[in-house]
mmCIF file of C-alpha atoms in Angstrom:
data_model
loop_
_atom_site.group_PDB
_atom_site.id
_atom_site.type_symbol
_atom_site.label_atom_id
_atom_site.label_comp_id
_atom_site.label_asym_id
_atom_site.label_seq_id
_atom_site.Cartn_x
_atom_site.Cartn_y
_atom_site.Cartn_z
ATOM 1 C CA MET H 65 51.418 138.037 126.312
ATOM 2 C CA ASN H 66 48.971 135.442 125.050
ATOM 3 C CA GLN H 67 51.228 133.035 123.266
ATOM 4 C CA PRO H 68 52.210 129.951 125.374
ATOM 5 C CA PHE H 69 55.833 130.447 126.402
ATOM 6 C CA GLN H 70 56.951 127.168 124.954
ATOM 7 C CA LEU H 71 55.732 128.239 121.528
ATOM 8 C CA PHE H 72 57.142 131.733 121.989
ATOM 9 C CA VAL H 73 60.583 130.305 122.607
ATOM 10 C CA GLU H 74 60.292 127.963 119.629
ATOM 11 C CA GLU H 75 59.461 130.936 117.398
ATOM 12 C CA HIS H 76 62.089 133.382 118.544
ATOM 13 C CA ARG H 77 64.944 131.388 120.151
ATOM 14 C CA ASP H 78 67.163 130.856 117.095
ATOM 15 C CA ALA H 79 67.091 134.579 116.083
ATOM 16 C CA VAL H 80 68.068 135.577 119.637
ATOM 17 C CA ALA H 81 70.730 132.850 119.937
ATOM 18 C CA ARG H 82 72.340 134.001 116.649
ATOM 19 C CA PHE H 83 72.391 137.600 117.914
ATOM 20 C CA LEU H 84 74.171 136.464 121.024
ATOM 21 C CA VAL H 85 76.750 134.373 119.174
ATOM 22 C CA ALA H 86 77.792 137.610 117.465
ATOM 23 C CA SER H 87 77.396 139.850 120.467
ATOM 24 C CA VAL H 88 79.074 137.809 123.172
ATOM 25 C CA GLY H 89 80.739 135.005 121.258
ATOM 26 C CA PRO H 90 79.978 131.357 120.833
ATOM 27 C CA ASP H 91 81.388 130.333 124.249
ATOM 28 C CA GLU H 92 79.186 132.675 126.229
ATOM 29 C CA ALA H 93 76.109 132.568 124.014
ATOM 30 C CA ASP H 94 74.410 129.565 125.637
ATOM 31 C CA ASP H 95 74.660 130.950 129.149
ATOM 32 C CA VAL H 96 73.480 134.401 128.163
ATOM 33 C CA LEU H 97 70.638 132.924 126.104
ATOM 34 C CA GLN H 98 69.454 131.038 129.216
ATOM 35 C CA GLU H 99 69.619 134.154 131.356
ATOM 36 C CA THR H 100 67.622 135.916 128.676
ATOM 37 C CA LEU H 101 64.904 133.292 128.394
ATOM 38 C CA ILE H 102 64.509 132.975 132.192
ATOM 39 C CA ALA H 103 64.297 136.795 132.486
ATOM 40 C CA ALA H 104 61.664 136.792 129.805
ATOM 41 C CA LEU H 105 59.703 133.987 131.546
ATOM 42 C CA ARG H 106 59.798 135.945 134.844
ATOM 43 C CA SER H 107 57.849 138.900 133.354
ATOM 44 C CA TYR H 108 56.059 136.956 130.696
ATOM 45 C CA ALA H 109 52.608 137.034 132.190
ATOM 46 C CA LYS H 110 52.577 140.727 132.848
ATOM 47 C CA VAL H 111 54.463 142.246 129.949
ATOM 48 C CA ARG H 112 52.932 144.127 127.038
ATOM 49 C CA THR H 113 55.285 143.755 124.083
ATOM 50 C CA GLY H 114 53.545 146.361 121.910
ATOM 51 C CA GLY H 115 52.984 143.936 119.075
ATOM 52 C CA ASN H 116 56.682 143.055 118.631
ATOM 53 C CA PRO H 117 57.623 140.163 120.961
ATOM 54 C CA ARG H 118 60.860 139.459 119.146
ATOM 55 C CA ALA H 119 62.115 142.998 119.721
ATOM 56 C CA TRP H 120 61.165 142.680 123.361
ATOM 57 C CA LEU H 121 63.129 139.467 123.688
ATOM 58 C CA LEU H 122 66.070 140.916 121.827
ATOM 59 C CA THR H 123 66.046 143.879 124.250
ATOM 60 C CA ILE H 124 66.406 141.533 127.134
ATOM 61 C CA ALA H 125 69.182 139.610 125.295
ATOM 62 C CA ARG H 126 70.969 142.780 124.596
ATOM 63 C CA ASN H 127 70.909 143.842 128.220
ATOM 64 C CA LYS H 128 72.100 140.395 129.337
ATOM 65 C CA ALA H 129 74.882 140.633 126.771
ATOM 66 C CA ILE H 130 75.985 143.943 128.303
ATOM 67 C CA ASP H 131 76.048 142.341 131.720
ATOM 68 C CA SER H 132 78.120 139.504 130.299
ATOM 69 C CA HIS H 133 80.586 141.974 128.783
ATOM 70 C CA ARG H 134 80.944 143.840 131.985
ATOM 71 C CA ALA H 135 81.580 140.633 133.929
ATOM 72 C CA ARG H 136 84.292 139.610 131.431
ATOM 73 C CA VAL H 137 86.037 142.907 131.630
ATOM 74 C CA ARG H 138 86.315 142.529 135.348
ATOM 75 C CA ARG H 139 87.513 138.941 135.037
ATOM 76 C CA PRO H 140 91.079 138.548 133.684
ATOM 77 C CA VAL H 141 90.823 136.260 130.723
ATOM 78 C CA PRO H 142 93.909 134.483 129.279
ATOM 79 C CA VAL H 143 94.369 135.479 125.667
ATOM 80 C CA ALA H 144 94.878 132.478 123.446
ATOM 81 C CA ALA H 145 96.570 132.695 120.079
ATOM 82 C CA PRO H 146 93.851 132.704 117.354
ATOM 83 C CA ASP H 147 93.313 129.280 116.049
ATOM 84 C CA ALA H 148 93.686 128.937 112.314
ATOM 85 C CA GLY H 149 91.069 126.140 112.408
ATOM 86 C CA SER H 150 87.449 126.399 113.487
ATOM 87 C CA MET H 151 85.960 127.714 116.707
ATOM 88 C CA PRO H 152 83.307 125.781 118.676
ATOM 89 C CA GLY H 153 79.845 127.165 117.919
ATOM 90 C CA GLY H 154 78.968 129.514 115.204
ATOM 91 C CA PHE H 155 82.170 130.469 113.437
ATOM 92 C CA GLY H 156 83.649 127.996 110.983
ATOM 93 C CA ASP H 157 85.924 130.483 109.259
ATOM 94 C CA GLY H 158 88.996 132.082 110.762
ATOM 95 C CA PRO H 159 88.330 135.455 109.106
ATOM 96 C CA ASP H 160 84.700 135.600 110.291
ATOM 97 C CA GLU H 161 85.790 134.991 113.798
ATOM 98 C CA GLU H 162 88.238 137.898 113.710
ATOM 99 C CA LEU H 163 85.500 140.129 112.251
ATOM 100 C CA TRP H 164 83.052 139.361 115.067
ATOM 101 C CA ALA H 165 85.809 139.695 117.628
ATOM 102 C CA ALA H 166 86.349 143.255 116.241
ATOM 103 C CA VAL H 167 82.578 143.877 116.435
ATOM 104 C CA ARG H 168 82.621 142.759 120.091
ATOM 105 C CA GLU H 169 85.253 145.379 120.766
ATOM 106 C CA LEU H 170 82.927 148.191 119.719
ATOM 107 C CA PRO H 171 81.212 150.319 122.301
ATOM 108 C CA PRO H 172 77.924 148.679 123.495
ATOM 109 C CA LYS H 173 75.471 150.583 121.332
ATOM 110 C CA GLN H 174 77.476 150.240 118.119
ATOM 111 C CA ARG H 175 78.155 146.527 118.849
ATOM 112 C CA ALA H 176 74.401 145.909 119.300
ATOM 113 C CA ALA H 177 73.445 147.904 116.208
ATOM 114 C CA VAL H 178 75.911 146.082 113.955
ATOM 115 C CA ALA H 179 74.811 142.655 115.253
ATOM 116 C CA LEU H 180 71.108 143.417 114.938
ATOM 117 C CA ARG H 181 71.589 144.713 111.467
ATOM 118 C CA TYR H 182 73.807 142.051 109.998
ATOM 119 C CA VAL H 183 72.721 138.938 111.938
ATOM 120 C CA ASN H 184 69.031 139.719 112.410
ATOM 121 C CA ASP H 185 68.398 141.941 109.435
ATOM 122 C CA LEU H 186 66.575 144.549 111.561
ATOM 123 C CA SER H 187 65.641 147.849 110.112
ATOM 124 C CA HIS H 188 66.792 151.095 111.720
ATOM 125 C CA ARG H 189 63.367 151.480 113.288
ATOM 126 C CA GLU H 190 63.499 147.931 114.692
ATOM 127 C CA ILE H 191 67.041 148.505 115.978
ATOM 128 C CA ALA H 192 65.938 151.686 117.626
ATOM 129 C CA ARG H 193 63.107 149.706 119.326
ATOM 130 C CA VAL H 194 65.600 147.194 120.752
ATOM 131 C CA LEU H 195 68.102 149.826 121.817
ATOM 132 C CA ASN H 196 65.339 152.024 123.190
ATOM 133 C CA CYS H 197 66.509 155.069 121.375
ATOM 134 C CA SER H 198 65.358 157.173 118.425
ATOM 135 C CA GLU H 199 65.667 155.949 114.874
ATOM 136 C CA ALA H 200 68.246 158.643 114.164
ATOM 137 C CA ALA H 201 70.298 157.572 117.117
ATOM 138 C CA ALA H 202 70.177 153.936 115.908
ATOM 139 C CA ARG H 203 71.237 155.002 112.453
ATOM 140 C CA ARG H 204 74.160 156.940 114.018
ATOM 141 C CA SER H 205 75.278 154.034 116.162
ATOM 142 C CA LEU H 206 75.241 151.739 113.151
ATOM 143 C CA HIS H 207 77.136 154.250 111.026
ATOM 144 C CA GLU H 208 79.745 154.904 113.710
ATOM 145 C CA GLY H 209 80.169 151.214 114.333
ATOM 146 C CA LEU H 210 80.819 150.577 110.655
ATOM 147 C CA ALA H 211 83.252 153.473 110.513
ATOM 148 C CA LYS H 212 85.195 152.045 113.430
ATOM 149 C CA LEU H 213 85.383 148.657 111.825
ATOM 150 C CA ARG H 214 86.547 150.153 108.527
ATOM 151 C CA GLU H 215 89.531 151.658 110.321
ATOM 152 C CA GLU H 216 90.713 148.110 111.070
ATOM 153 C CA TRP H 217 89.519 146.495 107.879
ATOM 154 C CA ALA H 218 89.935 149.150 105.207
ATOM 155 C CA MET U 94 75.513 152.034 98.424
ATOM 156 C CA THR U 95 77.036 149.201 100.359
ATOM 157 C CA ASP U 96 80.785 148.656 100.561
ATOM 158 C CA ALA U 97 83.001 145.623 100.938
ATOM 159 C CA LEU U 98 82.782 145.675 104.765
ATOM 160 C CA GLU U 99 79.010 145.707 104.801
ATOM 161 C CA ASN U 100 78.958 142.821 102.264
ATOM 162 C CA ARG U 101 81.366 140.932 104.456
ATOM 163 C CA LEU U 102 79.227 141.531 107.583
ATOM 164 C CA ARG U 103 76.079 140.510 105.707
ATOM 165 C CA GLU U 104 77.619 137.208 104.652
ATOM 166 C CA ALA U 105 79.236 136.626 108.015
ATOM 167 C CA GLY U 106 75.883 137.401 109.648
ATOM 168 C CA ARG U 107 74.084 134.869 107.546
ATOM 169 C CA ALA U 108 76.705 132.269 108.248
ATOM 170 C CA ILE U 109 76.089 132.370 111.979
ATOM 171 C CA ALA U 110 74.146 129.258 113.059
ATOM 172 C CA ALA U 111 72.128 129.080 116.196
ATOM 173 C CA PRO U 112 73.663 126.638 118.776
ATOM 174 C CA PRO U 113 71.411 123.614 119.393
ATOM 175 C CA PRO U 114 68.728 124.261 122.094
ATOM 176 C CA ASP U 115 69.127 122.977 125.582
ATOM 177 C CA ASP U 116 65.471 122.652 126.658
ATOM 178 C CA ASP U 117 66.376 120.567 129.743
ATOM 179 C CA ALA U 118 68.524 123.285 131.215
ATOM 180 C CA LEU U 119 65.910 125.892 130.656
ATOM 181 C CA VAL U 120 63.083 123.776 132.138
ATOM 182 C CA GLU U 121 65.264 122.857 135.139
ATOM 183 C CA ARG U 122 66.006 126.508 135.861
ATOM 184 C CA ALA U 123 62.356 127.528 135.313
ATOM 185 C CA LEU U 124 61.178 124.846 137.776
ATOM 186 C CA ALA U 125 63.847 125.804 140.327
ATOM 187 C CA GLU U 126 62.593 129.455 140.200
ATOM 188 C CA ASP U 127 58.987 128.402 140.319
ATOM 189 C CA LEU U 128 58.118 130.020 137.022
ATOM 190 C CA VAL U 129 56.131 127.229 135.403
ATOM 191 C CA ASP U 130 52.452 127.955 135.763
ATOM 192 C CA VAL U 131 51.338 125.276 133.448
ATOM 193 C CA ALA U 132 53.307 122.085 132.611
ATOM 194 C CA TYR U 133 52.315 119.890 129.720
ATOM 195 C CA ALA U 134 53.379 116.615 128.161
ATOM 196 C CA HIS U 135 52.243 113.927 125.715
ATOM 197 C CA ALA U 136 51.081 110.482 126.705
ATOM 198 C CA ASP U 137 50.312 107.364 124.696
ATOM 199 C CA SER U 138 47.191 105.466 125.439
ATOM 200 C CA PRO U 139 44.881 102.782 123.950
ATOM 201 C CA VAL U 140 42.557 105.653 122.922
ATOM 202 C CA GLY U 141 45.295 107.535 121.098
ATOM 203 C CA GLU U 142 47.839 110.228 121.898
ATOM 204 C CA LEU U 143 46.889 112.555 124.713
ATOM 205 C CA LEU U 144 48.054 115.996 125.703
ATOM 206 C CA LEU U 145 48.101 116.445 129.490
ATOM 207 C CA ALA U 146 48.468 119.762 131.278
ATOM 208 C CA THR U 147 48.765 120.528 134.912
ATOM 209 C CA SER U 148 49.099 123.574 137.100
ATOM 210 C CA PRO U 149 50.513 123.604 140.703
ATOM 211 C CA ARG U 150 46.910 123.166 141.892
ATOM 212 C CA GLY U 151 46.230 120.017 139.841
ATOM 213 C CA LEU U 152 45.387 118.524 136.463
ATOM 214 C CA LEU U 153 43.962 121.010 134.034
ATOM 215 C CA THR U 154 43.298 119.074 130.866
ATOM 216 C CA VAL U 155 43.404 115.773 128.994
ATOM 217 C CA TYR U 156 43.078 116.324 125.297
ATOM 218 C CA TYR U 157 42.712 113.827 122.453
ATOM 219 C CA LEU U 158 45.360 115.093 120.064
ATOM 220 C CA ASP U 159 43.744 113.729 116.954
ATOM 221 C CA ARG U 160 40.765 115.892 117.586
ATOM 222 C CA ARG U 161 42.397 119.148 118.665
ATOM 223 C CA ASP U 162 45.338 121.056 117.308
ATOM 224 C CA GLU U 163 48.073 121.165 120.004
ATOM 225 C CA ASP U 164 48.917 124.795 119.491
ATOM 226 C CA ALA U 165 45.301 125.761 119.764
ATOM 227 C CA VAL U 166 44.899 123.846 122.983
ATOM 228 C CA LEU U 167 48.003 125.454 124.445
ATOM 229 C CA GLU U 168 46.786 128.872 123.356
ATOM 230 C CA ARG U 169 43.490 128.400 125.069
ATOM 231 C CA ILE U 170 45.291 127.446 128.316
ATOM 232 C CA ALA U 171 47.600 130.496 127.981
ATOM 233 C CA LYS U 172 44.598 132.763 127.651
ATOM 234 C CA ARG U 173 42.467 131.194 130.419
ATOM 235 C CA VAL U 174 45.097 130.224 132.987
ATOM 236 C CA SER U 175 48.535 131.670 132.311
ATOM 237 C CA PRO U 176 50.880 132.065 129.322
ATOM 238 C CA ARG U 177 53.734 130.577 131.313
ATOM 239 C CA VAL U 178 53.195 127.221 129.693
ATOM 240 C CA LEU U 179 56.166 124.893 129.272
ATOM 241 C CA GLU U 180 56.671 121.295 128.236
ATOM 242 C CA VAL U 181 57.691 119.465 131.399
ATOM 243 C CA PRO U 182 57.112 115.683 131.115
ATOM 244 C CA ALA U 183 58.311 115.082 134.663
ATOM 245 C CA ARG U 184 55.392 117.056 136.090
ATOM 246 C CA LEU U 185 52.964 114.740 134.383
ATOM 247 C CA ASP U 186 54.679 111.505 135.478
ATOM 248 C CA GLU U 187 52.137 110.673 138.210
ATOM 249 C CA THR U 188 49.202 111.462 135.946
ATOM 250 C CA ARG U 189 50.665 109.230 133.200
ATOM 251 C CA ARG U 190 51.338 106.475 135.665
ATOM 252 C CA GLN U 191 47.727 106.480 136.903
ATOM 253 C CA LEU U 192 46.367 106.572 133.360
ATOM 254 C CA ASP U 193 48.593 103.549 132.490
ATOM 255 C CA ASP U 194 47.276 101.760 135.545
ATOM 256 C CA TYR U 195 43.656 102.534 134.566
ATOM 257 C CA PHE U 196 44.095 101.302 131.030
ATOM 258 C CA GLU U 197 45.824 98.118 132.222
ATOM 259 C CA GLY U 198 43.090 97.296 134.644
ATOM 260 C CA ARG U 199 45.107 98.016 137.809
ATOM 261 C CA ARG U 200 43.305 101.159 138.874
ATOM 262 C CA HIS U 201 39.629 101.986 139.087
ATOM 263 C CA GLU U 202 39.916 105.377 140.725
ATOM 264 C CA PHE U 203 42.118 108.292 139.962
ATOM 265 C CA ARG U 204 43.803 109.983 142.920
ATOM 266 C CA LEU U 205 44.827 113.249 141.320
ATOM 267 C CA PRO U 206 44.237 116.840 142.431
ATOM 268 C CA LEU U 207 42.152 118.575 139.755
ATOM 269 C CA ASP U 208 42.284 122.225 138.765
ATOM 270 C CA TRP U 209 38.882 123.413 137.550
ATOM 271 C CA ALA U 210 40.148 126.644 135.988
ATOM 272 C CA LEU U 211 38.907 125.794 132.531
ATOM 273 C CA VAL U 212 35.392 124.938 133.753
ATOM 274 C CA GLY U 213 32.580 127.348 134.571
ATOM 275 C CA ASP U 214 30.218 127.207 137.569
ATOM 276 C CA PHE U 215 27.594 124.995 136.080
ATOM 277 C CA GLY U 216 30.174 122.724 134.471
ATOM 278 C CA ARG U 217 31.879 122.324 137.800
ATOM 279 C CA ARG U 218 28.658 121.033 139.405
ATOM 280 C CA VAL U 219 28.026 118.670 136.458
ATOM 281 C CA LEU U 220 31.549 117.346 136.350
ATOM 282 C CA GLY U 221 31.879 117.205 140.079
ATOM 283 C CA ARG U 222 28.869 114.866 140.174
ATOM 284 C CA THR U 223 30.212 112.890 137.208
ATOM 285 C CA ALA U 224 33.543 112.404 138.948
ATOM 286 C CA ALA U 225 31.636 110.468 141.640
ATOM 287 C CA ILE U 226 30.166 107.928 139.176
ATOM 288 C CA PRO U 227 32.162 104.733 140.043
ATOM 289 C CA PHE U 228 34.186 102.675 137.626
ATOM 290 C CA GLY U 229 31.979 100.203 135.787
ATOM 291 C CA LYS U 230 28.738 102.059 136.556
ATOM 292 C CA VAL U 231 26.843 104.450 134.306
ATOM 293 C CA SER U 232 24.310 107.252 134.624
ATOM 294 C CA THR U 233 22.327 109.391 132.207
ATOM 295 C CA TYR U 234 22.236 113.038 131.331
ATOM 296 C CA GLY U 235 18.833 113.271 132.942
ATOM 297 C CA GLU U 236 19.936 111.642 136.151
ATOM 298 C CA VAL U 237 23.012 113.827 136.487
ATOM 299 C CA ALA U 238 20.898 116.905 135.939
ATOM 300 C CA ARG U 239 18.537 115.768 138.652
ATOM 301 C CA ASP U 240 21.475 114.949 140.965
ATOM 302 C CA ILE U 241 22.778 118.469 140.739
ATOM 303 C CA GLY U 242 19.362 119.941 141.352
ATOM 304 C CA SER U 243 18.659 121.033 137.789
ATOM 305 C CA PRO U 244 16.187 118.403 136.612
ATOM 306 C CA GLY U 245 15.157 120.369 133.547
ATOM 307 C CA ALA U 246 18.678 120.828 132.319
ATOM 308 C CA ALA U 247 19.485 117.542 130.581
ATOM 309 C CA ARG U 248 20.696 119.311 127.468
ATOM 310 C CA ALA U 249 22.888 121.811 129.310
ATOM 311 C CA THR U 250 24.232 118.883 131.308
ATOM 312 C CA GLY U 251 25.080 117.184 128.042
ATOM 313 C CA ASN U 252 26.833 120.263 126.812
ATOM 314 C CA ALA U 253 28.792 120.660 130.047
ATOM 315 C CA LEU U 254 29.890 117.022 129.718
ATOM 316 C CA GLY U 255 30.848 117.656 126.100
ATOM 317 C CA ALA U 256 33.036 120.543 127.315
ATOM 318 C CA ASN U 257 34.821 118.391 129.879
ATOM 319 C CA PRO U 258 38.478 119.347 129.699
ATOM 320 C CA MET U 259 39.544 116.210 131.529
ATOM 321 C CA PRO U 260 37.973 113.185 129.823
ATOM 322 C CA ILE U 261 38.965 109.762 131.188
ATOM 323 C CA VAL U 262 39.959 111.161 134.548
ATOM 324 C CA VAL U 263 36.613 112.894 134.996
ATOM 325 C CA PRO U 264 34.516 110.033 133.570
ATOM 326 C CA CYS U 265 32.001 111.721 131.342
ATOM 327 C CA HIS U 266 32.199 108.503 129.295
ATOM 328 C CA ARG U 267 30.070 106.929 132.068
ATOM 329 C CA VAL U 268 27.071 109.222 131.254
ATOM 330 C CA LEU U 269 24.724 107.870 128.551
ATOM 331 C CA ALA U 270 21.639 109.163 126.869
ATOM 332 C CA ALA U 271 18.202 108.115 128.068
ATOM 333 C CA GLY U 272 16.980 104.676 127.088
ATOM 334 C CA GLY U 273 20.454 103.181 127.022
ATOM 335 C CA ALA U 274 21.643 104.922 123.882
ATOM 336 C CA LEU U 275 25.333 105.749 124.057
ATOM 337 C CA GLY U 276 25.071 109.490 123.597
ATOM 338 C CA GLY U 277 27.834 111.739 122.410
ATOM 339 C CA TYR U 278 31.459 112.046 123.461
ATOM 340 C CA THR U 279 34.062 114.666 122.816
ATOM 341 C CA GLY U 280 36.563 112.090 121.788
ATOM 342 C CA GLY U 281 34.094 110.388 119.392
ATOM 343 C CA THR U 282 31.699 107.567 120.177
ATOM 344 C CA GLU U 283 34.260 104.819 119.299
ATOM 345 C CA ARG U 284 36.417 106.094 122.226
ATOM 346 C CA LYS U 285 33.419 106.124 124.542
ATOM 347 C CA GLU U 286 32.752 102.484 123.600
ATOM 348 C CA THR U 287 36.395 101.568 124.098
ATOM 349 C CA LEU U 288 36.480 103.094 127.624
ATOM 350 C CA LEU U 289 33.119 101.432 128.567
ATOM 351 C CA ARG U 290 34.486 98.164 127.288
ATOM 352 C CA ILE U 291 37.600 98.542 129.447
ATOM 353 C CA GLU U 292 35.292 99.018 132.411
ATOM 354 C CA GLY U 293 33.181 96.018 131.567
ATOM 355 C CA VAL U 294 30.055 98.068 130.967
ATOM 356 C CA LEU U 295 29.885 96.989 127.339
ATOM 357 C CA GLY U 296 30.642 93.386 126.358
#
């Protein structure tokens, strides 16, 4: 990587933060973002991002998001009644919050594919790059994720 | 063909706002894990806004920001030293303090470790000799060239001084042309005059 890290963060931080707000929720996003940026900084001098530094950073974010999900599953979390008003962070609207909560219930690959598609506007090829799978597999994950969501929201 | 769900997701996706950045927390963590190879900060001075950068080994650069694009400066450092470049004002506190002291007449000598990573071999000899020119004294390109054992290299010496990445701290402003002419200066001759005036060399 040749770009000074400070400028790299300035360029990509918001996109990754938004992905994390969708993927792990507004409460966890800040912590997971910090984990992501520190992990990126650790390998920053050595890494070759193959011309797509944002995809590289999103890959790290996605892996940190998985770690965060696993940790939450192990930890018992009190379930609060959904608030009709606004949530702290990214979700002003009640209905949006429920939608993203449903997205977060999807299996990891589908969750990531949906978030990358609808928050970051990534193409199937770019999604495949972040998920480290084939373009066909990325397409499938996205398709299956949408199908599952439709079962709830049809 | 997109359906209602996809439209909903698209709208909801666009509506997500990034939470405000917490640079302090990131920097703190980066410092704690020893991941900051180059720290930089801005500093005000009587000769304009400066960009200061330092490595764990010492001061790397002092740039006049009205003459150089900040991003270009940082990119050069990223290429020549390390891309792990972060804005960490605290790391430049001591440098800024000494610069303030110098400009306010309280300090004649800088006591700062220097990192010569941005300077080649010949430049190192030239600037090393230049660093020894005391406050309030001057030399010439020819004299410096002779002092480093390259008497025929006055022009190369001038170029090396022009490429000084640490003006003010490494006092290339104290090196004049032959015959008392001011000579050039990376920061522009007005700045050279200001610095020499501060040191009492010019009236």
